[in-house]
CSV table of C-alpha atoms in Angstrom, one decimal:
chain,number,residue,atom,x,y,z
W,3,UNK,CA,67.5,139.5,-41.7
W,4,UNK,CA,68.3,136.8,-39.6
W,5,UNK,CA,66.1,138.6,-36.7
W,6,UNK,CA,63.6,139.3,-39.0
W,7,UNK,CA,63.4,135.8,-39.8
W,8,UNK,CA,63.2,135.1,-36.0
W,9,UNK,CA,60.0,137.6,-35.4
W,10,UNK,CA,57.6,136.2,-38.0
W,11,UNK,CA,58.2,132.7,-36.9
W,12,UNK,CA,57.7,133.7,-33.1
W,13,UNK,CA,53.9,135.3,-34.7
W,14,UNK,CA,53.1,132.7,-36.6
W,15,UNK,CA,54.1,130.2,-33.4
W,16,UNK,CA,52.1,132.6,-31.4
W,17,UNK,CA,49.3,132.4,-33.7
W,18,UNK,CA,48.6,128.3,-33.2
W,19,UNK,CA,49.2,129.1,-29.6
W,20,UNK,CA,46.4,131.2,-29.5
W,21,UNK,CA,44.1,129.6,-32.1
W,22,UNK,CA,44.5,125.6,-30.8
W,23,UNK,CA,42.7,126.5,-27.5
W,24,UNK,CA,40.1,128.2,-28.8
W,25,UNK,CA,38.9,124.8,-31.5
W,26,UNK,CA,39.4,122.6,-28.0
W,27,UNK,CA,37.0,125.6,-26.1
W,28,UNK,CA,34.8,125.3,-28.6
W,29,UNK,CA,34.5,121.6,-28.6
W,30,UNK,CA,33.7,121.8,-24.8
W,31,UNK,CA,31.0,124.9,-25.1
W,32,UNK,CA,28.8,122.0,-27.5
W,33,UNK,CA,28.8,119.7,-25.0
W,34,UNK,CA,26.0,120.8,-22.7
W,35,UNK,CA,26.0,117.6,-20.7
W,36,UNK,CA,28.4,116.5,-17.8
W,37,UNK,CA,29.7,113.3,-16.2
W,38,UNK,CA,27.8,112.9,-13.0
W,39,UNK,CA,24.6,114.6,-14.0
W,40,UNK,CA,21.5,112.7,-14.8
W,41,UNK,CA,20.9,111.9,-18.6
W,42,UNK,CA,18.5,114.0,-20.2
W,43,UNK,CA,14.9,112.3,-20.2
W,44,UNK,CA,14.7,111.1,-24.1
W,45,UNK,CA,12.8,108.7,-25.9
W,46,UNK,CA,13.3,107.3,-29.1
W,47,UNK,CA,12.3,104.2,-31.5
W,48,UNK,CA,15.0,102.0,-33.5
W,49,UNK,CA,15.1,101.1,-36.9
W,50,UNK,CA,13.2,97.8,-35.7
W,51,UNK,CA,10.4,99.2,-34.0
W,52,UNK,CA,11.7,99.1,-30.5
W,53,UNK,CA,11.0,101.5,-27.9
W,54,UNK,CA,13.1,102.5,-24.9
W,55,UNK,CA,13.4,106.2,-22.6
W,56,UNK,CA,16.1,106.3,-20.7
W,57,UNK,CA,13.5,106.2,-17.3
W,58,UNK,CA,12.5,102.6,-18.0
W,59,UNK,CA,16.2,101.8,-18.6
W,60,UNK,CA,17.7,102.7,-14.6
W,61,UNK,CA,19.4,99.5,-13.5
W,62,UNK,CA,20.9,99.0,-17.0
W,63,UNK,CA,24.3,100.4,-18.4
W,64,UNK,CA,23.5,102.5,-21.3
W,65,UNK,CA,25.3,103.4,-24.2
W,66,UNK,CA,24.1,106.2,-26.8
W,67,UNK,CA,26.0,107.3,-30.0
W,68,UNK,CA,25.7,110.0,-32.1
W,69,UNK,CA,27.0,109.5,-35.6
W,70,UNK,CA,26.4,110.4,-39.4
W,71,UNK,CA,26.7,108.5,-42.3
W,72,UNK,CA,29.2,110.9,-44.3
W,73,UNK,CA,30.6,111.6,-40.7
W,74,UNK,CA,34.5,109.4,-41.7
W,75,UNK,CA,35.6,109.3,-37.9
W,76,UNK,CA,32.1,108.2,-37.2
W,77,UNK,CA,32.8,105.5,-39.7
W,78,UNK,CA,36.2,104.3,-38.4
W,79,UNK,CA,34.3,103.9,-34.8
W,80,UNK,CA,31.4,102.1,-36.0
W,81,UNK,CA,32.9,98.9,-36.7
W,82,UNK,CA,34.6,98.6,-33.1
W,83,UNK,CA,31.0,99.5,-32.0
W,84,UNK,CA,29.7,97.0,-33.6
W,85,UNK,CA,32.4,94.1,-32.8
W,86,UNK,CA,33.5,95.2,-29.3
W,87,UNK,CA,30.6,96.4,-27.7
W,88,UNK,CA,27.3,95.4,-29.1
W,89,UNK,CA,28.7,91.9,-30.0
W,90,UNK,CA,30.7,91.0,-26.5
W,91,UNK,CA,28.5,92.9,-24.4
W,92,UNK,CA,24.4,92.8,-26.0
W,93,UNK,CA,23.6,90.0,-23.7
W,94,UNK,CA,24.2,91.6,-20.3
W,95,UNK,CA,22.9,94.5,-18.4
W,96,UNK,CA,23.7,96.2,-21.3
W,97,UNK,CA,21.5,98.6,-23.6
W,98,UNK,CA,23.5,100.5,-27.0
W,99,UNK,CA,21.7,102.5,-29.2
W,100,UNK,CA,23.3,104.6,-31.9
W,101,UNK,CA,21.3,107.8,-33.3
W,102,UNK,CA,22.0,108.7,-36.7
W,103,UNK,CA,21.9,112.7,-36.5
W,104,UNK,CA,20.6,114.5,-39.4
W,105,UNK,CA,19.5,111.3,-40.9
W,106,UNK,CA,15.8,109.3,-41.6
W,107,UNK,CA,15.0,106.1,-41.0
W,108,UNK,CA,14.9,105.2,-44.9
W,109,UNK,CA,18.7,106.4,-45.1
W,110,UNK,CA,19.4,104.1,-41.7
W,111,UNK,CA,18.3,101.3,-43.0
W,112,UNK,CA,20.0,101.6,-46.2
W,113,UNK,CA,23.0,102.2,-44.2
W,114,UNK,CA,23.0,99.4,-42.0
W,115,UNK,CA,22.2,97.0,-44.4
W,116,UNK,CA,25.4,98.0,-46.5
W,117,UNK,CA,27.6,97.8,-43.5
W,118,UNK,CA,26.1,95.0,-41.9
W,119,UNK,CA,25.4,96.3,-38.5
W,120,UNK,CA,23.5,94.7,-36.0
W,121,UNK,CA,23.5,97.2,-33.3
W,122,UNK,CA,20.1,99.0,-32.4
W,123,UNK,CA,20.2,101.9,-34.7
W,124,UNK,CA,17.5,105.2,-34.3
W,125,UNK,CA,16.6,108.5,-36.8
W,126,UNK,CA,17.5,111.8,-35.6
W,127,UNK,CA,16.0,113.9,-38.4
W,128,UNK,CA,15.9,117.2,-36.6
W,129,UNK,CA,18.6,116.8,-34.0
W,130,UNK,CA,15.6,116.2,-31.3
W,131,UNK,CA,17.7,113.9,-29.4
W,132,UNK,CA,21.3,115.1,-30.0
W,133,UNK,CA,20.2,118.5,-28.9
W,134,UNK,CA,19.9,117.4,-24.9
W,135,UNK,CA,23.6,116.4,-25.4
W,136,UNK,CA,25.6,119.0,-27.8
W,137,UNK,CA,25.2,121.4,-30.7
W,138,UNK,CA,27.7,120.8,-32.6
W,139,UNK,CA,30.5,117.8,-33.3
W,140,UNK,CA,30.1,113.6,-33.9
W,141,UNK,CA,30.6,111.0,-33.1
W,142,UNK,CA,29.9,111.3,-29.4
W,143,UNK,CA,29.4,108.7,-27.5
W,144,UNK,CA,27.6,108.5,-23.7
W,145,UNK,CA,27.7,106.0,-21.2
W,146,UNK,CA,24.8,105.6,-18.5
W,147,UNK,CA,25.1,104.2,-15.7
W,148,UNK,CA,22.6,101.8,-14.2
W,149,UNK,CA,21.5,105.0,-11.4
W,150,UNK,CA,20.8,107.2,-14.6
W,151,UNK,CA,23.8,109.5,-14.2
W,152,UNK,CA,26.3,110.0,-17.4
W,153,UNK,CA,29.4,108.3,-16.3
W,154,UNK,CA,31.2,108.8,-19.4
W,155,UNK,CA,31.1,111.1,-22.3
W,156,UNK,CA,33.6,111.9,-25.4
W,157,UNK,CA,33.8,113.7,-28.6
W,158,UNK,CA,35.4,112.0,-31.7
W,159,UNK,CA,37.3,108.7,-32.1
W,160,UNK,CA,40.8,107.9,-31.1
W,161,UNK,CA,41.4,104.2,-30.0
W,162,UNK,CA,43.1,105.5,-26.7
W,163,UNK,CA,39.6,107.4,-26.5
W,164,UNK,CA,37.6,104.0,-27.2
W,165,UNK,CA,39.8,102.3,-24.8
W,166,UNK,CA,38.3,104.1,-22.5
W,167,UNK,CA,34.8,104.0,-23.7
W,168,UNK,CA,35.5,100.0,-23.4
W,169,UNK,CA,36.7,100.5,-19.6
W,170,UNK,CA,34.0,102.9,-18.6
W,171,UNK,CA,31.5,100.3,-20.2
W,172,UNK,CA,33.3,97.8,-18.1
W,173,UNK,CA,33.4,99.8,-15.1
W,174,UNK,CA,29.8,100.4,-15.2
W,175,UNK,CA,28.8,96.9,-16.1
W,176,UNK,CA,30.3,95.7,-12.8
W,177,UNK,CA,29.2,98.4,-10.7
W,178,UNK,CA,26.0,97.0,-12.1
W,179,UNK,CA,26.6,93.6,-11.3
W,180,UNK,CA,26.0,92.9,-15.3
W,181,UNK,CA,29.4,91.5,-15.6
């Protein structure tokens, strides 16, 4: 019995084993962007009637966000977003815009007027924008540097993960000569 015992918890061990790489593969297979290429070409208008394409914006660092408002890791990186990034960094070399995927702009504003965010905030309706990055999975976050090239990139939020974000921003600022 004892054996027995021994088997099925070796399959079911072996199981996970073989199931965990495949939800990390997948991850990676909806990213269709890497670090070092340029950023797709994109253009978009935020909720305040600003536009920016990510030609006009070489010589700035760039960050762009995916989210979604029912999205709860999106949620728990938002405010972090909003207090260290776009309130320590917005007047430098610095350009943040986050694109609400699967959203309109009546639902943005709604949205950002409940949570009180400041940051430069653009509709995604149809995934028009997010679908030059990924296919699947938010929040995802981009870093641009000031040559156009994605420096950075990440799926989800950790705080060792934003820590990061925070030090590529950093990184790039100063590369920049923004900070």
């Amino acid at each position: 019995m004892r054996k027995f015992t021994i088997f099925i918890a070796s399959l079911f061990l072996c199981s996970f084993a073989l199931i965990l790489p495949a939800a990390a593969q997948t991850e990676f297979e909806s990213t269709l962007t890497k670090v070092g290429q340029p950023v797709p070409e994109i253009d978009w208008v935020t909720l305040d009637g600003q536009k920016f394409d990510t030609r006009t914006l070489r010589g700035k660092v760039v960050l762009i966000n995916f989210f979604a408002t029912w999205c709860g890791p999106c949620l728990e990186e938002m405010p972090h977003l909003q207090k260290d990034v776009f309130q320590k960094i917005k007047n430098k070399n610095f350009v943040m815009v986050s694109f609400g995927r699967e959203h309109n702009e009546t639902e943005l504003k709604d949205f950002r007027k409940k949570r009180e965010f400041t940051f430069p905030i653009a509709a995604d309706p149809e995934r028009k924008i997010f679908g030059h990055f990924a296919t699947q999975f938010i929040p995802r976050n981009y870093i641009i540097a000031a040559d156009g090239k994605i420096a950075f990139q990440s799926v989800g939020y950790t705080e060792p993960e934003f820590k990061q974000l925070l030090d590529a921003i950093d990184k790039e600022l100063k590369k920049a000569g923004g900070k």
